[in-house]
Amino acid sequence: MESPTLADWVGDVESFSSHQWQHKPAVFTPETLASPFDLDELDAAFDSGLLRTPYLEMVRSNKVTVPAEAYTTSRVVNGTTQHGFADRAKVVGLLRAGATLLLRHVDQWHRPTADLVARLSGELDRRVEAFFFVTPADGQGLAIHRDDADVFALQVAGRKTWHVHSAPTTSDWSLGELPDDEDSPQLLRRVLEPGHVLYIPRGFAHRAVGEAGLSAHLSLTIRDISLRDLAAALQQCLTEDLDIPARPLGEAAIADAAATLLDHARTKLATIAPDDLRHTARAAQTQTQTQARQPGGEAPRPETFTATARNWDSGTPGTKRTGLASVVRTWHRLRDAGRSTA
């Protein structure tokens, strides 16, 4: 199934870019928008037996840390005890006690979510990551906080009340929970139903509270560049086309390298514009998510083991022939060659 586009999430992309993007929160109600990850996929992840920390975490908004052993189990693998495997019974018990289940970086281990993330990353020219939250009634996984990312929240199951507050008032704002003495005016309060999409601009404070039953949402965080990214981009731009030995030997060679580096940097600096830094930083940030895509926007799939096994000895171009059958063919070829020269 083809991954959704930005238009599937927000409708009119031009209107969204002009009025909401990085300006104000908004709720969208697409006619048909299915999440690539839902409660059935969550069950499948648990059924696989491979889900483990740090990809899952149980959290509370009251500053109480839920220890990993409270929702995981240990196994003996090859004679060694391995910890951190997800325990569904423990997770459900903690959900019933008011904790929230958080799955981190779903795009790293769930292919349909990875396809969605890759597509949105290409459209937005930003690094995108996916998180999944399951919250009980009246539960609140995270206290009111600010993220260093724009956020799309797709309600997957149940109902959840979202509170979005204003943007930071100073440029030196901090991530995480708001200080107790910070009064941030509320801009939006909305109960999301399955299929609804909430957009929260970068830095806008927010929190979410579960309604009746169990609720779940997929959160896509769109990371923008930081000062560190710009500084790394500047270093990259300043050292492009620089021809200096990587390991100069002796003080004289080191001094020459330092002088050459400074002269090169001064010359390059005069040619670098702010847009150059911005584009270089964004390219570095998204390079792992902007690989060549198949039609439809999905990242190319590597050859499966099933295909590898089927093509192993079929003579498919580009397939290396190895294994017992290949050895036998090689032996026959050498044997026949020997006979022809006898």
PDB file of N, CA and C in Angstrom, residues 90-172:
ATOM      1  N   LYS A  90       2.885  -7.569  31.812  1.00  0.00           N
ATOM      2  CA  LYS A  90       3.346  -6.491  32.690  1.00  0.00           C
ATOM      3  C   LYS A  90       2.946  -5.129  32.130  1.00  0.00           C
ATOM      4  N   VAL A  91       3.059  -4.973  30.797  1.00  0.00           N
ATOM      5  CA  VAL A  91       2.709  -3.693  30.170  1.00  0.00           C
ATOM      6  C   VAL A  91       1.232  -3.395  30.371  1.00  0.00           C
ATOM      7  N   VAL A  92       0.375  -4.395  30.142  1.00  0.00           N
ATOM      8  CA  VAL A  92      -1.063  -4.190  30.327  1.00  0.00           C
ATOM      9  C   VAL A  92      -1.375  -3.846  31.775  1.00  0.00           C
ATOM     10  N   GLY A  93      -0.703  -4.515  32.706  1.00  0.00           N
ATOM     11  CA  GLY A  93      -0.913  -4.205  34.113  1.00  0.00           C
ATOM     12  C   GLY A  93      -0.569  -2.771  34.455  1.00  0.00           C
ATOM     13  N   LEU A  94       0.526  -2.264  33.888  1.00  0.00           N
ATOM     14  CA  LEU A  94       0.916  -0.877  34.136  1.00  0.00           C
ATOM     15  C   LEU A  94      -0.033   0.101  33.450  1.00  0.00           C
ATOM     16  N   LEU A  95      -0.528  -0.270  32.260  1.00  0.00           N
ATOM     17  CA  LEU A  95      -1.533   0.572  31.608  1.00  0.00           C
ATOM     18  C   LEU A  95      -2.773   0.706  32.495  1.00  0.00           C
ATOM     19  N   ARG A  96      -3.211  -0.403  33.067  1.00  0.00           N
ATOM     20  CA  ARG A  96      -4.387  -0.371  33.945  1.00  0.00           C
ATOM     21  C   ARG A  96      -4.120   0.455  35.208  1.00  0.00           C
ATOM     22  N   ALA A  97      -2.835   0.583  35.567  1.00  0.00           N
ATOM     23  CA  ALA A  97      -2.471   1.370  36.744  1.00  0.00           C
ATOM     24  C   ALA A  97      -2.209   2.837  36.406  1.00  0.00           C
ATOM     25  N   GLY A  98      -2.396   3.215  35.114  1.00  0.00           N
ATOM     26  CA  GLY A  98      -2.279   4.626  34.749  1.00  0.00           C
ATOM     27  C   GLY A  98      -1.045   5.030  33.994  1.00  0.00           C
ATOM     28  N   ALA A  99      -0.117   4.104  33.726  1.00  0.00           N
ATOM     29  CA  ALA A  99       1.094   4.455  32.974  1.00  0.00           C
ATOM     30  C   ALA A  99       0.809   4.466  31.476  1.00  0.00           C
ATOM     31  N   THR A 100       1.681   5.108  30.719  1.00  0.00           N
ATOM     32  CA  THR A 100       1.568   5.188  29.262  1.00  0.00           C
ATOM     33  C   THR A 100       2.681   4.368  28.627  1.00  0.00           C
ATOM     34  N   LEU A 101       2.331   3.636  27.568  1.00  0.00           N
ATOM     35  CA  LEU A 101       3.327   2.890  26.806  1.00  0.00           C
ATOM     36  C   LEU A 101       3.855   3.776  25.688  1.00  0.00           C
ATOM     37  N   LEU A 102       5.165   3.895  25.590  1.00  0.00           N
ATOM     38  CA  LEU A 102       5.818   4.680  24.546  1.00  0.00           C
ATOM     39  C   LEU A 102       6.734   3.759  23.751  1.00  0.00           C
ATOM     40  N   LEU A 103       6.496   3.691  22.449  1.00  0.00           N
ATOM     41  CA  LEU A 103       7.386   2.970  21.547  1.00  0.00           C
ATOM     42  C   LEU A 103       8.221   3.991  20.787  1.00  0.00           C
ATOM     43  N   ARG A 104       9.529   3.854  20.860  1.00  0.00           N
ATOM     44  CA  ARG A 104      10.435   4.826  20.261  1.00  0.00           C
ATOM     45  C   ARG A 104      10.912   4.368  18.883  1.00  0.00           C
ATOM     46  N   HIS A 105      11.089   5.343  17.988  1.00  0.00           N
ATOM     47  CA  HIS A 105      11.684   5.112  16.662  1.00  0.00           C
ATOM     48  C   HIS A 105      11.059   3.902  15.967  1.00  0.00           C
ATOM     49  N   VAL A 106       9.732   3.918  15.866  1.00  0.00           N
ATOM     50  CA  VAL A 106       9.029   2.817  15.206  1.00  0.00           C
ATOM     51  C   VAL A 106       9.509   2.660  13.773  1.00  0.00           C
ATOM     52  N   ASP A 107       9.916   3.753  13.144  1.00  0.00           N
ATOM     53  CA  ASP A 107      10.399   3.710  11.767  1.00  0.00           C
ATOM     54  C   ASP A 107      11.664   2.884  11.602  1.00  0.00           C
ATOM     55  N   GLN A 108      12.384   2.609  12.692  1.00  0.00           N
ATOM     56  CA  GLN A 108      13.618   1.830  12.590  1.00  0.00           C
ATOM     57  C   GLN A 108      13.359   0.326  12.523  1.00  0.00           C
ATOM     58  N   TRP A 109      12.145  -0.116  12.907  1.00  0.00           N
ATOM     59  CA  TRP A 109      11.896  -1.553  12.954  1.00  0.00           C
ATOM     60  C   TRP A 109      10.543  -1.977  12.394  1.00  0.00           C
ATOM     61  N   HIS A 110       9.771  -1.023  11.847  1.00  0.00           N
ATOM     62  CA  HIS A 110       8.476  -1.356  11.247  1.00  0.00           C
ATOM     63  C   HIS A 110       8.453  -0.778   9.841  1.00  0.00           C
ATOM     64  N   ARG A 111       8.489  -1.654   8.825  1.00  0.00           N
ATOM     65  CA  ARG A 111       8.699  -1.221   7.456  1.00  0.00           C
ATOM     66  C   ARG A 111       7.643  -0.239   6.948  1.00  0.00           C
ATOM     67  N   PRO A 112       6.334  -0.483   7.111  1.00  0.00           N
ATOM     68  CA  PRO A 112       5.358   0.493   6.605  1.00  0.00           C
ATOM     69  C   PRO A 112       5.529   1.883   7.226  1.00  0.00           C
ATOM     70  N   THR A 113       5.880   1.934   8.510  1.00  0.00           N
ATOM     71  CA  THR A 113       6.130   3.229   9.144  1.00  0.00           C
ATOM     72  C   THR A 113       7.387   3.865   8.572  1.00  0.00           C
ATOM     73  N   ALA A 114       8.400   3.055   8.298  1.00  0.00           N
ATOM     74  CA  ALA A 114       9.625   3.582   7.671  1.00  0.00           C
ATOM     75  C   ALA A 114       9.322   4.180   6.301  1.00  0.00           C
ATOM     76  N   ASP A 115       8.432   3.534   5.527  1.00  0.00           N
ATOM     77  CA  ASP A 115       8.069   4.071   4.219  1.00  0.00           C
ATOM     78  C   ASP A 115       7.376   5.424   4.358  1.00  0.00           C
ATOM     79  N   LEU A 116       6.465   5.541   5.336  1.00  0.00           N
ATOM     80  CA  LEU A 116       5.779   6.815   5.574  1.00  0.00           C
ATOM     81  C   LEU A 116       6.773   7.898   5.964  1.00  0.00           C
ATOM     82  N   VAL A 117       7.674   7.579   6.875  1.00  0.00           N
ATOM     83  CA  VAL A 117       8.676   8.537   7.342  1.00  0.00           C
ATOM     84  C   VAL A 117       9.570   8.983   6.187  1.00  0.00           C
ATOM     85  N   ALA A 118       9.986   8.040   5.350  1.00  0.00           N
ATOM     86  CA  ALA A 118      10.852   8.384   4.221  1.00  0.00           C
ATOM     87  C   ALA A 118      10.134   9.319   3.256  1.00  0.00           C
ATOM     88  N   ARG A 119       8.867   9.065   3.038  1.00  0.00           N
ATOM     89  CA  ARG A 119       8.114   9.900   2.097  1.00  0.00           C
ATOM     90  C   ARG A 119       7.951  11.324   2.629  1.00  0.00           C
ATOM     91  N   LEU A 120       7.539  11.446   3.891  1.00  0.00           N
ATOM     92  CA  LEU A 120       7.354  12.773   4.469  1.00  0.00           C
ATOM     93  C   LEU A 120       8.685  13.515   4.583  1.00  0.00           C
ATOM     94  N   SER A 121       9.750  12.787   4.890  1.00  0.00           N
ATOM     95  CA  SER A 121      11.063  13.410   4.981  1.00  0.00           C
ATOM     96  C   SER A 121      11.461  14.029   3.647  1.00  0.00           C
ATOM     97  N   GLY A 122      11.178  13.304   2.552  1.00  0.00           N
ATOM     98  CA  GLY A 122      11.492  13.841   1.240  1.00  0.00           C
ATOM     99  C   GLY A 122      10.659  15.060   0.892  1.00  0.00           C
ATOM    100  N   GLU A 123       9.384  15.049   1.260  1.00  0.00           N
ATOM    101  CA  GLU A 123       8.508  16.187   0.961  1.00  0.00           C
ATOM    102  C   GLU A 123       8.884  17.418   1.775  1.00  0.00           C
ATOM    103  N   LEU A 124       9.220  17.207   3.047  1.00  0.00           N
ATOM    104  CA  LEU A 124       9.467  18.334   3.945  1.00  0.00           C
ATOM    105  C   LEU A 124      10.929  18.755   3.993  1.00  0.00           C
ATOM    106  N   ASP A 125      11.813  17.934   3.423  1.00  0.00           N
ATOM    107  CA  ASP A 125      13.245  18.201   3.491  1.00  0.00           C
ATOM    108  C   ASP A 125      13.700  18.328   4.940  1.00  0.00           C
ATOM    109  N   ARG A 126      13.192  17.443   5.774  1.00  0.00           N
ATOM    110  CA  ARG A 126      13.534  17.408   7.192  1.00  0.00           C
ATOM    111  C   ARG A 126      13.704  15.948   7.626  1.00  0.00           C
ATOM    112  N   ARG A 127      14.406  15.750   8.723  1.00  0.00           N
ATOM    113  CA  ARG A 127      14.502  14.410   9.316  1.00  0.00           C
ATOM    114  C   ARG A 127      13.231  14.135  10.106  1.00  0.00           C
ATOM    115  N   VAL A 128      12.613  12.988   9.858  1.00  0.00           N
ATOM    116  CA  VAL A 128      11.356  12.626  10.494  1.00  0.00           C
ATOM    117  C   VAL A 128      11.553  11.344  11.298  1.00  0.00           C
ATOM    118  N   GLU A 129      10.935  11.284  12.480  1.00  0.00           N
ATOM    119  CA  GLU A 129      10.993  10.103  13.335  1.00  0.00           C
ATOM    120  C   GLU A 129       9.579   9.771  13.802  1.00  0.00           C
ATOM    121  N   ALA A 130       9.343   8.499  14.132  1.00  0.00           N
ATOM    122  CA  ALA A 130       8.000   8.057  14.501  1.00  0.00           C
ATOM    123  C   ALA A 130       7.997   7.456  15.901  1.00  0.00           C
ATOM    124  N   PHE A 131       6.993   7.851  16.696  1.00  0.00           N
ATOM    125  CA  PHE A 131       6.793   7.335  18.048  1.00  0.00           C
ATOM    126  C   PHE A 131       5.325   6.931  18.199  1.00  0.00           C
ATOM    127  N   PHE A 132       5.057   5.967  19.059  1.00  0.00           N
ATOM    128  CA  PHE A 132       3.693   5.475  19.242  1.00  0.00           C
ATOM    129  C   PHE A 132       3.376   5.476  20.735  1.00  0.00           C
ATOM    130  N   PHE A 133       2.239   6.090  21.081  1.00  0.00           N
ATOM    131  CA  PHE A 133       1.825   6.215  22.475  1.00  0.00           C
ATOM    132  C   PHE A 133       0.506   5.477  22.693  1.00  0.00           C
ATOM    133  N   VAL A 134       0.436   4.694  23.762  1.00  0.00           N
ATOM    134  CA  VAL A 134      -0.808   4.056  24.190  1.00  0.00           C
ATOM    135  C   VAL A 134      -1.100   4.531  25.612  1.00  0.00           C
ATOM    136  N   THR A 135      -2.258   5.164  25.784  1.00  0.00           N
ATOM    137  CA  THR A 135      -2.569   5.851  27.041  1.00  0.00           C
ATOM    138  C   THR A 135      -3.918   5.391  27.595  1.00  0.00           C
ATOM    139  N   PRO A 136      -4.005   5.093  28.888  1.00  0.00           N
ATOM    140  CA  PRO A 136      -5.295   4.722  29.482  1.00  0.00           C
ATOM    141  C   PRO A 136      -6.147   5.947  29.777  1.00  0.00           C
ATOM    142  N   ALA A 137      -7.397   5.714  30.129  1.00  0.00           N
ATOM    143  CA  ALA A 137      -8.295   6.808  30.485  1.00  0.00           C
ATOM    144  C   ALA A 137      -7.702   7.624  31.617  1.00  0.00           C
ATOM    145  N   ASP A 138      -7.733   8.941  31.454  1.00  0.00           N
ATOM    146  CA  ASP A 138      -7.196   9.904  32.420  1.00  0.00           C
ATOM    147  C   ASP A 138      -5.681   9.835  32.543  1.00  0.00           C
ATOM    148  N   GLY A 139      -5.050   9.014  31.724  1.00  0.00           N
ATOM    149  CA  GLY A 139      -3.592   8.924  31.765  1.00  0.00           C
ATOM    150  C   GLY A 139      -2.944  10.041  30.974  1.00  0.00           C
ATOM    151  N   GLN A 140      -1.750  10.417  31.410  1.00  0.00           N
ATOM    152  CA  GLN A 140      -0.978  11.458  30.729  1.00  0.00           C
ATOM    153  C   GLN A 140       0.474  11.033  30.783  1.00  0.00           C
ATOM    154  N   GLY A 141       0.974  10.590  29.643  1.00  0.00           N
ATOM    155  CA  GLY A 141       2.331  10.058  29.637  1.00  0.00           C
ATOM    156  C   GLY A 141       3.395  11.095  29.920  1.00  0.00           C
ATOM    157  N   LEU A 142       3.240  12.292  29.366  1.00  0.00           N
ATOM    158  CA  LEU A 142       4.227  13.347  29.537  1.00  0.00           C
ATOM    159  C   LEU A 142       3.535  14.599  30.068  1.00  0.00           C
ATOM    160  N   ALA A 143       4.187  15.273  30.999  1.00  0.00           N
ATOM    161  CA  ALA A 143       3.657  16.543  31.492  1.00  0.00           C
ATOM    162  C   ALA A 143       3.764  17.581  30.381  1.00  0.00           C
ATOM    163  N   ILE A 144       3.171  18.751  30.568  1.00  0.00           N
ATOM    164  CA  ILE A 144       3.240  19.788  29.548  1.00  0.00           C
ATOM    165  C   ILE A 144       4.709  20.088  29.260  1.00  0.00           C
ATOM    166  N   HIS A 145       5.060  20.079  27.966  1.00  0.00           N
ATOM    167  CA  HIS A 145       6.473  20.173  27.591  1.00  0.00           C
ATOM    168  C   HIS A 145       6.608  20.784  26.202  1.00  0.00           C
ATOM    169  N   ARG A 146       7.842  21.141  25.863  1.00  0.00           N
ATOM    170  CA  ARG A 146       8.173  21.655  24.542  1.00  0.00           C
ATOM    171  C   ARG A 146       9.115  20.669  23.850  1.00  0.00           C
ATOM    172  N   ASP A 147       8.887  20.457  22.549  1.00  0.00           N
ATOM    173  CA  ASP A 147       9.746  19.597  21.741  1.00  0.00           C
ATOM    174  C   ASP A 147      10.571  20.441  20.776  1.00  0.00           C
ATOM    175  N   ASP A 148      11.759  19.952  20.460  1.00  0.00           N
ATOM    176  CA  ASP A 148      12.595  20.611  19.460  1.00  0.00           C
ATOM    177  C   ASP A 148      12.249  20.057  18.079  1.00  0.00           C
ATOM    178  N   ALA A 149      10.953  20.055  17.766  1.00  0.00           N
ATOM    179  CA  ALA A 149      10.483  19.488  16.504  1.00  0.00           C
ATOM    180  C   ALA A 149       9.046  19.904  16.271  1.00  0.00           C
ATOM    181  N   ASP A 150       8.687  20.019  15.001  1.00  0.00           N
ATOM    182  CA  ASP A 150       7.270  20.096  14.655  1.00  0.00           C
ATOM    183  C   ASP A 150       6.696  18.692  14.801  1.00  0.00           C
ATOM    184  N   VAL A 151       5.427  18.587  15.155  1.00  0.00           N
ATOM    185  CA  VAL A 151       4.832  17.291  15.458  1.00  0.00           C
ATOM    186  C   VAL A 151       3.508  17.131  14.721  1.00  0.00           C
ATOM    187  N   PHE A 152       3.343  15.975  14.090  1.00  0.00           N
ATOM    188  CA  PHE A 152       2.038  15.525  13.613  1.00  0.00           C
ATOM    189  C   PHE A 152       1.609  14.359  14.496  1.00  0.00           C
ATOM    190  N   ALA A 153       0.424  14.444  15.074  1.00  0.00           N
ATOM    191  CA  ALA A 153      -0.111  13.364  15.897  1.00  0.00           C
ATOM    192  C   ALA A 153      -1.353  12.811  15.212  1.00  0.00           C
ATOM    193  N   LEU A 154      -1.291  11.545  14.802  1.00  0.00           N
ATOM    194  CA  LEU A 154      -2.424  10.872  14.169  1.00  0.00           C
ATOM    195  C   LEU A 154      -3.104   9.980  15.199  1.00  0.00           C
ATOM    196  N   GLN A 155      -4.353  10.309  15.530  1.00  0.00           N
ATOM    197  CA  GLN A 155      -5.095   9.494  16.483  1.00  0.00           C
ATOM    198  C   GLN A 155      -5.456   8.168  15.832  1.00  0.00           C
ATOM    199  N   VAL A 156      -5.049   7.071  16.474  1.00  0.00           N
ATOM    200  CA  VAL A 156      -5.190   5.737  15.897  1.00  0.00           C
ATOM    201  C   VAL A 156      -6.366   4.981  16.507  1.00  0.00           C
ATOM    202  N   ALA A 157      -6.528   5.083  17.828  1.00  0.00           N
ATOM    203  CA  ALA A 157      -7.596   4.352  18.513  1.00  0.00           C
ATOM    204  C   ALA A 157      -8.037   5.160  19.728  1.00  0.00           C
ATOM    205  N   GLY A 158      -9.307   5.026  20.090  1.00  0.00           N
ATOM    206  CA  GLY A 158      -9.814   5.740  21.252  1.00  0.00           C
ATOM    207  C   GLY A 158      -9.835   7.238  21.051  1.00  0.00           C
ATOM    208  N   ARG A 159      -9.950   7.965  22.147  1.00  0.00           N
ATOM    209  CA  ARG A 159     -10.046   9.427  22.103  1.00  0.00           C
ATOM    210  C   ARG A 159      -9.034  10.025  23.077  1.00  0.00           C
ATOM    211  N   LYS A 160      -8.472  11.149  22.700  1.00  0.00           N
ATOM    212  CA  LYS A 160      -7.447  11.798  23.518  1.00  0.00           C
ATOM    213  C   LYS A 160      -7.645  13.305  23.450  1.00  0.00           C
ATOM    214  N   THR A 161      -7.596  13.961  24.615  1.00  0.00           N
ATOM    215  CA  THR A 161      -7.733  15.414  24.674  1.00  0.00           C
ATOM    216  C   THR A 161      -6.355  16.051  24.643  1.00  0.00           C
ATOM    217  N   TRP A 162      -6.159  16.938  23.689  1.00  0.00           N
ATOM    218  CA  TRP A 162      -4.885  17.626  23.527  1.00  0.00           C
ATOM    219  C   TRP A 162      -5.021  19.077  23.963  1.00  0.00           C
ATOM    220  N   HIS A 163      -4.008  19.556  24.658  1.00  0.00           N
ATOM    221  CA  HIS A 163      -3.902  20.960  25.067  1.00  0.00           C
ATOM    222  C   HIS A 163      -2.613  21.501  24.465  1.00  0.00           C
ATOM    223  N   VAL A 164      -2.724  22.521  23.620  1.00  0.00           N
ATOM    224  CA  VAL A 164      -1.546  23.128  23.003  1.00  0.00           C
ATOM    225  C   VAL A 164      -1.448  24.570  23.474  1.00  0.00           C
ATOM    226  N   HIS A 165      -0.270  24.929  23.962  1.00  0.00           N
ATOM    227  CA  HIS A 165      -0.037  26.262  24.504  1.00  0.00           C
ATOM    228  C   HIS A 165       0.884  27.055  23.584  1.00  0.00           C
ATOM    229  N   SER A 166       1.203  28.250  23.959  1.00  0.00           N
ATOM    230  CA  SER A 166       1.906  29.183  23.079  1.00  0.00           C
ATOM    231  C   SER A 166       3.368  28.816  22.870  1.00  0.00           C
ATOM    232  N   ALA A 167       3.973  29.497  21.919  1.00  0.00           N
ATOM    233  CA  ALA A 167       5.385  29.317  21.603  1.00  0.00           C
ATOM    234  C   ALA A 167       6.249  29.979  22.660  1.00  0.00           C
ATOM    235  N   PRO A 168       7.550  29.661  22.698  1.00  0.00           N
ATOM    236  CA  PRO A 168       8.453  30.346  23.634  1.00  0.00           C
ATOM    237  C   PRO A 168       8.490  31.842  23.358  1.00  0.00           C
ATOM    238  N   THR A 169       8.691  32.603  24.383  1.00  0.00           N
ATOM    239  CA  THR A 169       8.741  34.063  24.231  1.00  0.00           C
ATOM    240  C   THR A 169      10.166  34.584  24.104  1.00  0.00           C
ATOM    241  N   THR A 170      11.165  33.719  24.323  1.00  0.00           N
ATOM    242  CA  THR A 170      12.567  34.120  24.201  1.00  0.00           C
ATOM    243  C   THR A 170      13.308  33.123  23.317  1.00  0.00           C
ATOM    244  N   SER A 171      14.442  33.534  22.781  1.00  0.00           N
ATOM    245  CA  SER A 171      15.202  32.679  21.872  1.00  0.00           C
ATOM    246  C   SER A 171      16.009  31.615  22.595  1.00  0.00           C
ATOM    247  N   ASP A 172      16.180  31.740  23.902  1.00  0.00           N
ATOM    248  CA  ASP A 172      16.970  30.766  24.654  1.00  0.00           C
ATOM    249  C   ASP A 172      16.067  29.769  25.373  1.00  0.00           C
TER     250      ASP A 172
END
